[in-house]
CSV table of C-alpha atoms in Angstrom, one decimal:
chain,number,residue,atom,x,y,z
U,915,MET,CA,-37.0,18.9,-42.4
U,916,LEU,CA,-35.3,20.1,-45.4
U,917,GLN,CA,-33.2,17.0,-45.6
U,918,SER,CA,-36.3,14.7,-45.2
U,919,ILE,CA,-38.0,16.6,-48.0
U,920,GLU,CA,-35.0,16.0,-50.3
U,921,GLN,CA,-34.9,12.3,-49.3
U,922,ILE,CA,-38.6,12.0,-50.0
U,923,SER,CA,-38.2,13.6,-53.4
U,924,SER,CA,-35.4,11.3,-54.3
U,925,LEU,CA,-37.4,8.3,-53.1
U,926,TYR,CA,-40.4,9.3,-55.1
U,927,ARG,CA,-38.3,9.7,-58.3
U,928,GLU,CA,-37.0,6.1,-57.7
U,929,ALA,CA,-40.5,4.6,-57.1
U,930,PHE,CA,-42.3,6.5,-59.9
U,931,GLY,CA,-39.8,7.8,-62.4
U,932,ALA,CA,-40.7,11.5,-61.9
U,933,ALA,CA,-40.2,14.3,-59.5
U,934,PRO,CA,-43.3,15.0,-57.3
U,935,LEU,CA,-45.2,18.1,-57.9
U,936,SER,CA,-45.2,19.1,-54.3
U,937,ILE,CA,-44.4,18.0,-50.8
U,938,GLU,CA,-46.4,19.3,-47.9
U,939,LYS,CA,-46.3,18.3,-44.3
U,940,VAL,CA,-49.3,16.8,-42.9
U,941,PRO,CA,-50.5,18.0,-39.3
U,942,GLN,CA,-50.5,15.2,-36.7
U,943,SER,CA,-50.1,14.9,-33.0
U,944,GLY,CA,-48.9,12.5,-30.3
U,945,SER,CA,-46.5,10.7,-32.6
U,946,ASP,CA,-42.8,10.9,-33.2
U,947,ARG,CA,-43.5,10.1,-36.9
U,948,VAL,CA,-43.8,13.1,-39.4
U,949,TYR,CA,-46.1,12.6,-42.3
U,950,TYR,CA,-45.9,14.4,-45.8
U,951,ARG,CA,-48.4,14.5,-48.6
U,952,VAL,CA,-46.5,14.0,-51.9
U,953,THR,CA,-48.5,15.3,-54.8
U,954,GLY,CA,-47.9,13.8,-58.1
U,955,GLU,CA,-48.9,10.7,-60.2
U,956,PRO,CA,-49.6,9.1,-57.9
U,957,THR,CA,-50.2,11.2,-54.7
U,958,CYS,CA,-49.0,9.3,-51.7
U,959,ILE,CA,-48.0,9.8,-48.1
U,960,ALA,CA,-44.4,9.8,-47.0
U,961,THR,CA,-43.6,8.8,-43.4
U,962,ALA,CA,-40.5,9.7,-41.8
U,963,SER,CA,-39.4,8.2,-38.5
U,964,LYS,CA,-36.0,7.2,-37.0
U,965,ASN,CA,-37.9,4.5,-34.8
U,966,ILE,CA,-36.6,1.6,-37.1
U,967,LYS,CA,-38.3,-1.1,-35.2
U,968,GLU,CA,-41.8,0.6,-35.5
U,969,ASN,CA,-41.2,1.2,-39.1
U,970,GLN,CA,-40.2,-2.4,-39.8
U,971,THR,CA,-43.5,-3.7,-38.0
U,972,PHE,CA,-45.8,-1.4,-39.8
U,973,LEU,CA,-44.1,-2.4,-43.2
U,974,LYS,CA,-44.3,-6.2,-42.4
U,975,PHE,CA,-47.9,-5.9,-41.0
U,976,SER,CA,-48.9,-4.0,-44.1
U,977,ASN,CA,-47.5,-6.3,-46.7
U,978,HIS,CA,-49.0,-9.2,-44.9
U,979,PHE,CA,-52.5,-7.7,-44.5
U,980,LYS,CA,-52.4,-6.5,-48.2
U,981,LYS,CA,-51.9,-10.1,-49.3
U,982,SER,CA,-54.8,-11.2,-47.0
U,983,GLY,CA,-57.2,-8.6,-48.8
U,984,CYS,CA,-57.5,-6.1,-45.9
U,985,PRO,CA,-58.0,-2.5,-46.4
U,986,VAL,CA,-54.5,-1.3,-45.6
U,987,PRO,CA,-52.2,1.1,-47.6
U,988,THR,CA,-50.0,-0.3,-50.4
U,989,ILE,CA,-46.3,0.5,-49.6
U,990,TYR,CA,-44.8,1.8,-52.8
U,991,LYS,CA,-41.1,2.4,-51.6
U,992,VAL,CA,-38.8,2.2,-48.6
U,993,SER,CA,-35.5,3.9,-48.2
U,994,ASP,CA,-32.5,1.8,-47.6
U,995,ASP,CA,-32.2,2.8,-44.1
U,996,GLU,CA,-35.7,2.2,-43.3
U,997,THR,CA,-36.4,5.7,-42.0
U,998,ILE,CA,-38.7,6.8,-44.8
U,999,TYR,CA,-41.4,4.9,-46.6
U,1000,LEU,CA,-44.1,6.0,-49.3
U,1001,GLN,CA,-47.6,4.6,-48.8
U,1002,GLU,CA,-51.0,4.7,-50.4
U,1003,ASP,CA,-52.8,8.1,-49.6
U,1004,PHE,CA,-56.4,7.7,-48.3
U,1005,GLY,CA,-57.1,11.2,-47.9
U,1006,ASP,CA,-57.9,13.2,-44.8
U,1007,VAL,CA,-61.4,12.2,-43.9
U,1008,SER,CA,-61.7,9.9,-41.1
U,1009,LEU,CA,-64.7,8.0,-39.9
U,1010,LEU,CA,-64.9,10.3,-37.0
U,1011,ASN,CA,-64.8,13.3,-39.3
U,1012,GLU,CA,-67.8,11.6,-41.2
U,1013,LEU,CA,-69.6,11.2,-37.7
U,1014,GLU,CA,-69.1,14.8,-36.8
U,1015,GLN,CA,-70.2,16.3,-40.0
U,1016,HIS,CA,-73.1,14.0,-40.8
U,1017,GLY,CA,-74.4,12.9,-37.4
U,1018,TYR,CA,-76.0,9.6,-36.6
U,1019,ASN,CA,-77.6,8.9,-39.9
U,1020,GLU,CA,-77.9,5.9,-42.2
U,1021,HIS,CA,-74.6,6.9,-44.3
U,1022,VAL,CA,-72.5,7.0,-41.1
U,1023,TYR,CA,-74.1,3.8,-39.8
U,1024,GLY,CA,-73.3,2.0,-42.9
U,1025,LEU,CA,-69.7,3.2,-42.7
U,1026,PHE,CA,-69.6,1.7,-39.0
U,1027,GLN,CA,-71.0,-1.5,-40.5
U,1028,GLN,CA,-68.4,-1.6,-43.3
U,1029,SER,CA,-65.6,-1.1,-40.7
U,1030,LEU,CA,-66.6,-3.9,-38.6
U,1031,GLN,CA,-67.2,-6.2,-41.5
U,1032,LYS,CA,-63.6,-5.6,-42.8
U,1033,LEU,CA,-62.2,-5.8,-39.1
U,1034,ALA,CA,-63.6,-9.3,-38.7
U,1035,HIS,CA,-61.9,-10.3,-42.1
U,1036,MET,CA,-58.5,-8.5,-41.0
U,1037,GLN,CA,-58.6,-10.3,-37.4
U,1038,ILE,CA,-59.6,-13.6,-38.6
U,1039,LYS,CA,-58.1,-14.0,-42.3
U,1040,GLY,CA,-55.2,-11.7,-41.3
U,1041,HIS,CA,-54.2,-14.1,-38.6
U,1042,VAL,CA,-53.6,-16.9,-40.9
U,1043,ASP,CA,-49.8,-17.3,-41.4
U,1044,PHE,CA,-49.2,-14.0,-39.4
U,1045,ASN,CA,-45.8,-14.0,-37.7
U,1046,TYR,CA,-46.4,-12.5,-34.2
U,1047,ASP,CA,-42.6,-12.1,-33.7
U,1048,TRP,CA,-43.1,-8.9,-35.7
U,1049,CYS,CA,-44.9,-7.3,-32.9
U,1050,ILE,CA,-43.3,-4.1,-31.5
U,1051,THR,CA,-43.6,-5.3,-27.8
U,1052,SER,CA,-45.8,-8.2,-26.6
U,1053,LYS,CA,-46.8,-10.9,-29.0
U,1054,GLU,CA,-50.1,-11.3,-27.2
U,1055,PHE,CA,-52.6,-9.2,-25.1
U,1056,GLY,CA,-52.6,-11.6,-22.2
U,1057,ARG,CA,-53.1,-11.5,-18.4
U,1058,GLN,CA,-50.0,-9.4,-17.8
U,1059,ALA,CA,-51.0,-6.6,-20.2
U,1060,ILE,CA,-54.7,-6.4,-18.8
U,1061,VAL,CA,-53.3,-6.0,-15.3
U,1062,SER,CA,-51.0,-3.5,-16.4
U,1063,ASP,CA,-53.7,-1.4,-18.2
U,1064,LEU,CA,-55.8,-1.7,-15.0
U,1065,LEU,CA,-52.6,-0.6,-12.8
U,1066,TYR,CA,-52.3,2.3,-15.1
U,1067,PHE,CA,-55.9,3.3,-14.4
U,1068,ARG,CA,-55.5,2.9,-10.7
U,1069,TYR,CA,-52.2,5.0,-10.5
U,1070,TYR,CA,-53.4,8.0,-12.8
U,1071,PHE,CA,-56.9,8.1,-12.0
U,1072,LEU,CA,-58.4,6.2,-9.1
U,1073,ASP,CA,-55.7,7.0,-6.6
U,1074,THR,CA,-56.2,10.8,-7.5
U,1075,LEU,CA,-59.7,10.7,-6.2
U,1076,LYS,CA,-58.5,9.9,-2.7
U,1077,ILE,CA,-61.2,7.0,-2.2
U,1078,PRO,CA,-60.1,4.6,0.6
U,1079,TYR,CA,-59.9,1.1,-0.5
U,1080,ASP,CA,-58.3,-2.3,0.3
U,1081,LYS,CA,-55.3,-2.4,-2.0
U,1082,GLU,CA,-54.8,-6.4,-1.5
U,1083,LYS,CA,-58.5,-7.0,-2.3
U,1084,LEU,CA,-58.4,-4.8,-5.4
U,1085,ILE,CA,-55.2,-6.4,-6.8
U,1086,GLU,CA,-56.9,-9.8,-6.3
U,1087,ASP,CA,-59.8,-8.6,-8.3
U,1088,PHE,CA,-57.7,-7.4,-11.0
U,1089,GLU,CA,-55.9,-10.8,-11.2
U,1090,ASP,CA,-59.4,-12.5,-11.3
U,1091,LEU,CA,-60.6,-10.2,-14.2
U,1092,SER,CA,-57.5,-10.7,-16.1
U,1093,ILE,CA,-57.6,-14.5,-16.0
U,1094,TYR,CA,-61.3,-14.4,-17.0
U,1095,LEU,CA,-60.6,-12.3,-20.0
U,1096,THR,CA,-57.9,-14.3,-21.2
U,1097,ARG,CA,-60.0,-17.3,-21.4
U,1098,VAL,CA,-61.8,-16.3,-24.6
U,1099,ASP,CA,-62.9,-18.6,-27.3
U,1100,HIS,CA,-61.6,-16.3,-30.2
U,1101,LYS,CA,-58.0,-15.1,-30.2
U,1102,TYR,CA,-56.8,-13.7,-33.5
U,1103,PHE,CA,-55.1,-10.5,-34.6
U,1104,MET,CA,-55.9,-7.5,-32.3
U,1105,PHE,CA,-55.7,-4.2,-33.8
U,1106,ARG,CA,-55.1,-2.6,-30.4
U,1107,ASP,CA,-56.2,0.9,-31.1
U,1108,PHE,CA,-59.4,0.5,-33.4
U,1109,GLN,CA,-61.0,3.7,-33.1
U,1110,SER,CA,-62.8,6.0,-35.7
U,1111,ARG,CA,-59.7,8.3,-36.1
U,1112,ASN,CA,-57.8,5.3,-37.4
U,1113,ILE,CA,-60.4,4.5,-40.1
U,1114,GLN,CA,-60.2,6.5,-43.3
U,1115,VAL,CA,-62.9,7.1,-45.7
U,1116,LYS,CA,-62.3,7.6,-49.3
U,1117,ASP,CA,-64.9,7.1,-52.3
U,1118,GLY,CA,-67.4,5.5,-49.8
U,1119,GLN,CA,-64.7,2.9,-48.7
U,1120,VAL,CA,-63.2,2.5,-45.3
U,1121,HIS,CA,-59.4,1.9,-44.9
U,1122,PHE,CA,-57.3,1.2,-41.9
U,1123,ILE,CA,-54.3,3.0,-40.6
U,1124,ASP,CA,-51.9,2.9,-37.4
U,1125,TYR,CA,-52.3,-0.8,-36.6
U,1126,GLN,CA,-48.6,-1.3,-35.8
U,1127,GLY,CA,-49.2,-1.7,-32.1
U,1128,GLY,CA,-51.3,-4.8,-32.9
U,1129,MET,CA,-50.8,-8.3,-31.4
U,1130,LYS,CA,-52.7,-11.6,-30.9
U,1131,GLY,CA,-55.7,-11.1,-28.5
U,1132,ALA,CA,-59.4,-11.3,-28.1
U,1133,VAL,CA,-61.3,-10.0,-31.2
U,1134,GLN,CA,-63.9,-8.3,-28.7
U,1135,TYR,CA,-61.2,-5.8,-27.6
U,1136,ASP,CA,-61.3,-4.0,-31.1
U,1137,VAL,CA,-65.1,-3.8,-31.2
U,1138,ALA,CA,-65.2,-2.4,-27.7
U,1139,SER,CA,-62.4,0.2,-28.7
U,1140,LEU,CA,-64.7,1.4,-31.7
U,1141,LEU,CA,-68.3,1.4,-30.2
U,1142,TRP,CA,-67.2,2.7,-27.0
U,1143,GLN,CA,-64.8,5.5,-28.2
U,1144,ALA,CA,-65.7,8.6,-25.8
U,1145,LYS,CA,-65.2,11.1,-28.5
U,1146,ALA,CA,-67.9,9.2,-30.8
U,1147,GLU,CA,-70.6,9.1,-28.1
U,1148,LEU,CA,-72.5,6.4,-30.1
U,1149,PRO,CA,-76.1,6.0,-29.2
U,1150,ASP,CA,-76.9,2.8,-27.2
U,1151,GLU,CA,-79.0,1.4,-29.9
U,1152,TRP,CA,-76.1,1.8,-32.3
U,1153,LYS,CA,-73.7,0.0,-29.9
U,1154,ASN,CA,-76.1,-3.0,-29.4
U,1155,SER,CA,-77.1,-3.4,-33.1
U,1156,LEU,CA,-73.5,-2.9,-34.4
U,1157,LEU,CA,-72.3,-5.6,-32.0
U,1158,GLU,CA,-75.0,-8.0,-33.2
U,1159,PHE,CA,-73.9,-7.0,-36.8
U,1160,TYR,CA,-70.1,-7.8,-35.9
U,1161,MET,CA,-71.0,-11.1,-34.5
U,1162,ASP,CA,-72.8,-11.8,-37.8
U,1163,CYS,CA,-69.6,-10.9,-39.6
U,1164,VAL,CA,-67.4,-13.1,-37.3
U,1165,GLU,CA,-69.7,-16.2,-38.0
U,1166,GLN,CA,-69.7,-15.6,-41.6
U,1167,VAL,CA,-65.7,-15.5,-41.7
U,1168,LEU,CA,-65.5,-18.5,-39.4
U,1169,GLN,CA,-68.3,-20.2,-41.2
U,1170,GLN,CA,-69.6,-21.5,-37.8
U,1171,GLU,CA,-71.9,-20.3,-35.1
U,1172,ILE,CA,-70.4,-18.7,-32.0
U,1173,ASP,CA,-71.7,-18.9,-28.3
U,1174,ARG,CA,-73.1,-15.3,-28.4
U,1175,THR,CA,-74.0,-15.2,-24.7
U,1176,ARG,CA,-70.5,-15.9,-23.7
U,1177,PHE,CA,-69.0,-13.7,-26.4
U,1178,VAL,CA,-71.1,-10.6,-25.1
U,1179,SER,CA,-70.2,-11.4,-21.7
U,1180,GLN,CA,-66.5,-11.3,-22.5
U,1181,TYR,CA,-67.2,-8.3,-24.8
U,1182,ASN,CA,-68.5,-6.5,-21.8
U,1183,GLY,CA,-65.3,-7.3,-19.9
U,1184,TYR,CA,-63.2,-5.8,-22.5
U,1185,VAL,CA,-65.5,-2.7,-22.7
U,1186,LEU,CA,-64.7,-2.2,-19.1
U,1187,ILE,CA,-61.0,-2.5,-19.7
U,1188,ARG,CA,-61.2,0.1,-22.5
U,1189,LEU,CA,-63.2,2.6,-20.4
U,1190,LEU,CA,-60.8,2.3,-17.6
U,1191,GLN,CA,-57.8,2.5,-19.9
U,1192,VAL,CA,-59.2,5.8,-21.3
U,1193,LEU,CA,-59.8,7.2,-17.7
U,1194,GLY,CA,-56.1,6.4,-17.0
U,1195,ALA,CA,-55.0,8.3,-20.1
U,1196,TYR,CA,-57.1,11.2,-19.4
U,1197,GLY,CA,-55.8,11.2,-15.9
U,1198,PHE,CA,-52.3,11.2,-16.8
U,1199,ARG,CA,-52.7,13.8,-19.7
U,1200,GLY,CA,-55.1,16.0,-17.7
U,1201,LEU,CA,-54.3,15.7,-13.9
U,1202,PHE,CA,-50.6,15.1,-14.3
U,1203,GLU,CA,-49.5,16.9,-17.6
U,1204,ARG,CA,-52.3,19.5,-17.1
U,1205,LYS,CA,-53.6,19.3,-20.6
U,1206,ALA,CA,-57.1,21.0,-20.6
U,1207,HIS,CA,-58.6,18.9,-23.4
U,1208,PHE,CA,-58.1,15.7,-21.4
U,1209,LEU,CA,-59.6,17.2,-18.2
U,1210,THR,CA,-62.7,18.4,-20.1
U,1211,SER,CA,-63.1,14.8,-21.5
U,1212,ILE,CA,-63.2,13.0,-17.9
U,1213,PRO,CA,-66.9,13.7,-17.2
U,1214,ILE,CA,-67.7,12.1,-20.5
U,1215,ALA,CA,-65.8,9.0,-19.8
U,1216,LEU,CA,-67.3,8.8,-16.2
U,1217,ARG,CA,-70.9,9.0,-17.6
U,1218,ASN,CA,-69.9,6.4,-20.3
U,1219,LEU,CA,-68.8,4.2,-17.3
U,1220,ARG,CA,-71.8,4.8,-15.1
U,1221,TRP,CA,-74.1,3.8,-18.0
U,1222,PHE,CA,-72.1,0.8,-18.5
U,1223,LEU,CA,-72.1,-0.3,-14.8
U,1224,LYS,CA,-75.9,0.1,-14.7
U,1225,ASN,CA,-76.8,-1.7,-18.0
U,1226,LYS,CA,-74.1,-4.4,-18.6
U,1227,HIS,CA,-72.7,-7.3,-16.9
U,1228,VAL,CA,-69.2,-8.6,-17.1
U,1229,GLY,CA,-69.8,-12.2,-15.9
U,1230,ILE,CA,-67.6,-12.2,-12.9
U,1231,VAL,CA,-68.1,-11.1,-9.4
U,1232,LEU,CA,-65.2,-8.5,-8.3
U,1233,PRO,CA,-66.4,-7.1,-5.0
U,1234,GLU,CA,-63.9,-4.5,-4.1
U,1235,PHE,CA,-63.4,-3.3,-7.6
U,1236,GLU,CA,-67.3,-2.9,-8.1
U,1237,ARG,CA,-67.6,-1.1,-4.9
U,1238,LEU,CA,-64.9,1.5,-6.0
U,1239,LEU,CA,-66.4,1.7,-9.5
U,1240,GLY,CA,-69.8,2.6,-8.0
U,1241,LEU,CA,-68.3,5.3,-5.9
U,1242,MET,CA,-66.4,6.8,-8.9
U,1243,VAL,CA,-69.3,7.5,-10.9
U,1244,GLU,CA,-71.3,9.3,-8.3
U,1245,ASP,CA,-72.4,12.9,-9.2
U,1246,ASP,CA,-69.9,14.6,-6.7
U,1247,ILE,CA,-67.0,12.9,-8.3
U,1248,ILE,CA,-68.2,13.7,-12.0
U,1249,HIS,CA,-68.7,17.4,-10.9
U,1250,ARG,CA,-65.3,17.7,-9.8
U,1251,PHE,CA,-64.2,17.7,-13.3
U,1252,GLU,CA,-66.9,19.8,-14.9
U,1253,PRO,CA,-66.1,23.4,-15.4
U,1254,PRO,CA,-68.8,26.0,-14.8
U,1255,LYS,CA,-70.8,27.0,-17.9
U,1256,ALA,CA,-71.5,30.5,-18.9
U,1257,THR,CA,-75.2,31.4,-19.6
U,1258,ASP,CA,-76.8,34.3,-21.3
U,1259,GLU,CA,-77.0,36.1,-18.0
U,1260,THR,CA,-73.4,35.7,-17.5
U,1261,PRO,CA,-71.8,39.1,-17.7
U,1262,LEU,CA,-68.1,38.1,-18.1
U,1263,VAL,CA,-66.6,39.0,-21.5
U,1264,VAL,CA,-63.0,38.0,-22.0
U,1265,ARG,CA,-61.3,40.4,-24.4
U,1266,ILE,CA,-58.3,38.7,-26.0
U,1267,ASN,CA,-55.7,40.8,-28.1
U,1268,SER,CA,-52.7,40.2,-30.2
U,1269,PHE,CA,-50.1,42.8,-30.6
U,1270,SER,CA,-46.6,43.9,-31.4
U,1271,TYR,CA,-44.0,44.8,-28.9
U,1272,LYS,CA,-42.1,46.6,-31.5
U,1273,LEU,CA,-45.0,48.5,-33.3
U,1274,THR,CA,-47.8,49.0,-30.7
U,1275,GLY,CA,-46.7,48.1,-27.3
U,1276,ILE,CA,-49.0,46.4,-24.7
U,1277,PRO,CA,-52.6,47.3,-25.2
U,1278,LYS,CA,-54.3,49.3,-22.5
U,1279,ASP,CA,-57.4,47.9,-20.8
U,1280,GLU,CA,-60.1,50.5,-21.5
U,1281,THR,CA,-62.5,48.9,-18.8
U,1282,ASP,CA,-63.0,49.8,-15.3
U,1283,ASN,CA,-61.3,46.4,-14.4
U,1284,GLY,CA,-57.9,47.5,-15.7
U,1285,GLY,CA,-54.9,45.5,-16.0
U,1286,GLY,CA,-55.3,41.9,-17.2
U,1287,PHE,CA,-52.9,39.1,-18.3
U,1288,VAL,CA,-50.1,39.9,-20.8
U,1289,PHE,CA,-48.1,36.9,-22.3
U,1290,ASP,CA,-44.9,37.3,-24.2
U,1291,CYS,CA,-44.6,35.0,-27.2
U,1292,ARG,CA,-41.1,35.9,-28.3
U,1293,GLY,CA,-39.6,32.9,-26.5
U,1294,ILE,CA,-41.2,30.7,-29.2
U,1295,LEU,CA,-39.4,30.1,-32.4
U,1296,ASN,CA,-40.6,32.8,-34.8
U,1297,PRO,CA,-42.1,31.6,-38.0
U,1298,GLY,CA,-41.5,35.1,-39.5
U,1299,ARG,CA,-37.9,34.1,-40.1
U,1300,ILE,CA,-38.8,31.7,-42.8
U,1301,GLN,CA,-39.2,33.2,-46.2
U,1302,GLU,CA,-42.4,31.2,-47.0
U,1303,PHE,CA,-44.2,32.5,-44.0
U,1304,LYS,CA,-43.3,36.1,-44.2
U,1305,THR,CA,-46.5,37.2,-45.8
U,1306,GLN,CA,-48.6,34.7,-43.9
U,1307,THR,CA,-50.1,35.1,-40.4
U,1308,GLY,CA,-50.9,32.9,-37.4
U,1309,ARG,CA,-54.3,31.8,-39.1
U,1310,ASP,CA,-52.6,30.3,-42.2
U,1311,LYS,CA,-52.2,26.6,-42.3
U,1312,GLY,CA,-48.5,26.4,-42.9
U,1313,VAL,CA,-47.8,28.9,-39.8
U,1314,LYS,CA,-50.3,26.8,-37.7
U,1315,ASP,CA,-48.6,23.6,-38.5
U,1316,PHE,CA,-45.0,25.0,-38.0
U,1317,LEU,CA,-46.1,26.5,-34.5
U,1318,GLU,CA,-47.8,23.1,-33.5
U,1319,GLN,CA,-45.2,20.7,-34.7
U,1320,GLN,CA,-41.8,22.4,-34.5
U,1321,THR,CA,-42.0,24.9,-31.6
U,1322,LYS,CA,-43.0,24.8,-28.0
U,1323,MET,CA,-46.3,26.7,-28.6
U,1324,PRO,CA,-48.3,23.7,-27.4
U,1325,GLN,CA,-46.6,23.7,-23.9
U,1326,PHE,CA,-46.6,27.3,-23.6
U,1327,LEU,CA,-50.4,27.4,-24.3
U,1328,ASN,CA,-51.1,24.7,-21.8
U,1329,SER,CA,-49.4,26.8,-19.1
U,1330,VAL,CA,-51.5,29.9,-20.4
U,1331,TYR,CA,-54.7,27.8,-20.1
U,1332,ASN,CA,-54.0,26.7,-16.6
U,1333,LEU,CA,-53.6,30.3,-15.5
U,1334,ILE,CA,-56.4,31.8,-17.5
U,1335,ASP,CA,-58.9,29.1,-16.3
U,1336,ILE,CA,-58.5,29.9,-12.8
U,1337,ALA,CA,-59.3,33.7,-13.4
U,1338,VAL,CA,-62.3,32.8,-15.6
U,1339,GLU,CA,-63.9,30.5,-13.1
U,1340,ASP,CA,-63.4,32.9,-10.3
U,1341,TYR,CA,-64.7,35.9,-12.4
U,1342,MET,CA,-67.8,34.0,-13.4
U,1343,GLN,CA,-68.6,32.9,-9.9
U,1344,ARG,CA,-68.2,36.6,-8.6
U,1345,GLY,CA,-70.1,38.0,-11.4
U,1346,PHE,CA,-67.4,40.1,-12.9
U,1347,SER,CA,-67.8,41.5,-16.3
U,1348,ASP,CA,-64.4,41.9,-17.9
U,1349,LEU,CA,-61.2,40.1,-18.3
U,1350,GLN,CA,-58.4,41.1,-20.7
U,1351,VAL,CA,-55.7,38.8,-21.9
U,1352,SER,CA,-53.1,39.9,-24.5
U,1353,PHE,CA,-50.3,38.1,-26.5
U,1354,GLY,CA,-47.5,40.0,-27.7
U,1355,CYS,CA,-44.7,39.1,-30.3
U,1356,THR,CA,-42.3,41.0,-32.4
U,1357,GLY,CA,-44.4,41.9,-35.3
U,1358,GLY,CA,-48.0,40.9,-34.0
U,1359,GLN,CA,-48.4,38.8,-37.2
U,1360,HIS,CA,-47.6,35.1,-36.3
U,1361,ARG,CA,-47.2,33.8,-32.8
U,1362,SER,CA,-49.5,36.4,-31.0
U,1363,VAL,CA,-52.2,35.8,-33.4
U,1364,TYR,CA,-52.1,32.1,-33.2
U,1365,ALA,CA,-52.0,32.1,-29.4
U,1366,ALA,CA,-54.9,34.5,-29.2
U,1367,ASP,CA,-57.2,32.4,-31.4
U,1368,ALA,CA,-56.1,29.3,-29.6
U,1369,LEU,CA,-57.2,30.9,-26.2
U,1370,ALA,CA,-60.4,32.0,-27.7
U,1371,ARG,CA,-61.3,28.5,-28.9
U,1372,HIS,CA,-60.2,27.0,-25.7
U,1373,LEU,CA,-62.5,29.3,-23.5
U,1374,LYS,CA,-65.5,29.1,-25.9
U,1375,ASN,CA,-65.3,25.3,-25.8
U,1376,LYS,CA,-64.6,24.9,-22.1
U,1377,TYR,CA,-66.8,27.6,-20.6
U,1378,GLY,CA,-69.0,28.9,-23.3
U,1379,VAL,CA,-68.1,32.3,-22.2
U,1380,LYS,CA,-68.4,35.4,-24.3
U,1381,ILE,CA,-65.2,36.2,-26.3
U,1382,ASP,CA,-64.0,39.6,-28.0
U,1383,VAL,CA,-61.0,39.0,-30.1
U,1384,LYS,CA,-58.7,41.8,-31.5
U,1385,HIS,CA,-55.7,41.4,-33.7
U,1386,ILE,CA,-54.4,44.9,-33.3
U,1387,VAL,CA,-51.5,45.0,-35.9
U,1388,GLN,CA,-53.4,42.9,-38.4
U,1389,GLU,CA,-56.6,44.8,-38.3
U,1390,ALA,CA,-54.8,48.1,-38.7
U,1391,LYS,CA,-53.7,46.5,-42.1
U,1392,ASN,CA,-57.4,46.1,-43.1
U,1393,TRP,CA,-57.0,42.3,-42.5
U,1394,VAL,CA,-60.1,40.3,-42.5
U,1395,ASN,CA,-60.7,39.2,-39.1
U,1396,GLU,CA,-62.3,35.8,-39.8
U,1397,THR,CA,-63.7,33.6,-37.0
U,1398,TYR,CA,-61.1,32.0,-34.6
C-alpha cells in the first residue's frame, strides 16, 4: 500500500507539476482494483491494479468514448507499467444513492432519463469506429454468452430448489431463447453492467464508470439492467415510461423510427436473462458462499420475476422453461428464503458487547439465560499496530476501511452471521427473551468494536430484532456511543 501511494504521488507530480495535498483510499468491494482519492489541483481518482489487460481495456474504452462525447472520465496520466492511472473524479454520489436519499421523485426520475439519453448516445455513437478487439473476453454478447448465463442460473439457483425437470428439454429451451435474442435489430456497444451503482451524479449531471466489461450486443440489455435492478425496485410505471423515453432517444440518435413492438418483445427477453442472471449470482454468493446479504436479496428477486412472468411476454414459446419458472415463484419457494421478522410483541433482545481480553475479560451474562456466544477477534490483523489508527476506534472510517479491505474480517463475520442467525431464528420461534453475543480483541478498541456494530446492523436489517449494544472498554473512557 505504501509503495502504491508513493507511485501515485510521483505520477500526480508528473501530470500536474505539483505534489498532491493528500491521498486517501476509497472503500470498494468485489474488485481486485484499489482506488485512491488524490486531493489537489485537480482532485482525481487513482486506480491501482496488476490486471494489465483490464487496465488497458478501460483506458482504450475511455479514450474512445471521450472522443465520442460520452460521459466517461478523462484519463490524466498512466504509469509506464500500466498498473496505475489517474482519472477524473466524479465524487461519491451514485444514482442509487440519489434514489435512496430522495425516493421516487421528479428529481430522481430526471436523472434516470438523463442516464438513458446518454446511454443511447454511448451505445450508438460510441459504436462508430470502436475496436472490439479491445474487449477483455468476448467481442460480442451472442448465443454462447446467453446460454452461459442461463446455465449459471441453472447450476447455482434452479438446481438448489430440487424441482424435478427434463434436462434435455430445458437445454433445448435455452438454445431457442438464445437464438431468438441474438436476432435483434439493433446491436451496438453494450455496457454489460449498466446499473445505478455505476452511474455517478455530480452537479446534476450523470457520468458512467466501470464499463470495461462491455462488448457488442443488443441495446436492450443495458436498459433491462438499469430498470430492473433489484436493489432499485423501480415502480412499474417508471419502468414502462422510462422504456418509452429510451426508445425515443434511440430513434433520435439513429434519426429513424424503430419497430417498437419487436423492440419491446426482445427487451422483455433480456429482462428475463438479467433477472435469472441475478438469481444465479445471489444463489452462488448466498447459497454456496453463505453471504447473508445475498440470501436476503433472493425473495426480492423472485418477486420481481413473478411480476414479470405475469405481466410481460418474451415472444417465444419455451414449454419446460416456462413451467419451471412458474414453479419457482410460488409462495412456498419464496418463503424458503425469507427470514422471520420480529414484531413489537417479540420478546427477544440480542445483547452485543465488545470487550478487551487484556483489560476486562469476557463479560458475564447477567440474565437468567446465561452463557451466550463469545468470538475472539485476535486472529484478525490488528489496526492498532498502525500509528495513524492508534487513537481511532472501530467506528472511524480509516479503521473500517482497513478491516474491510486488508484483513479477513469480512470472512470472519460471514461465519459469525451463519452461527448467530441459527440461534436468533430459534430463539424467536421459541419465545426466548435474551441472547448475548460478545466480541473480544486485545484492547477492546478496534476489531471488537467494528465486529459488534456489524452484527448489530446485520440482525437489525435481517430480523428487525431488538438490539442492545455495549462497548465496554470505550464506554468506560466516556466514549460517545453513537448509533451503530
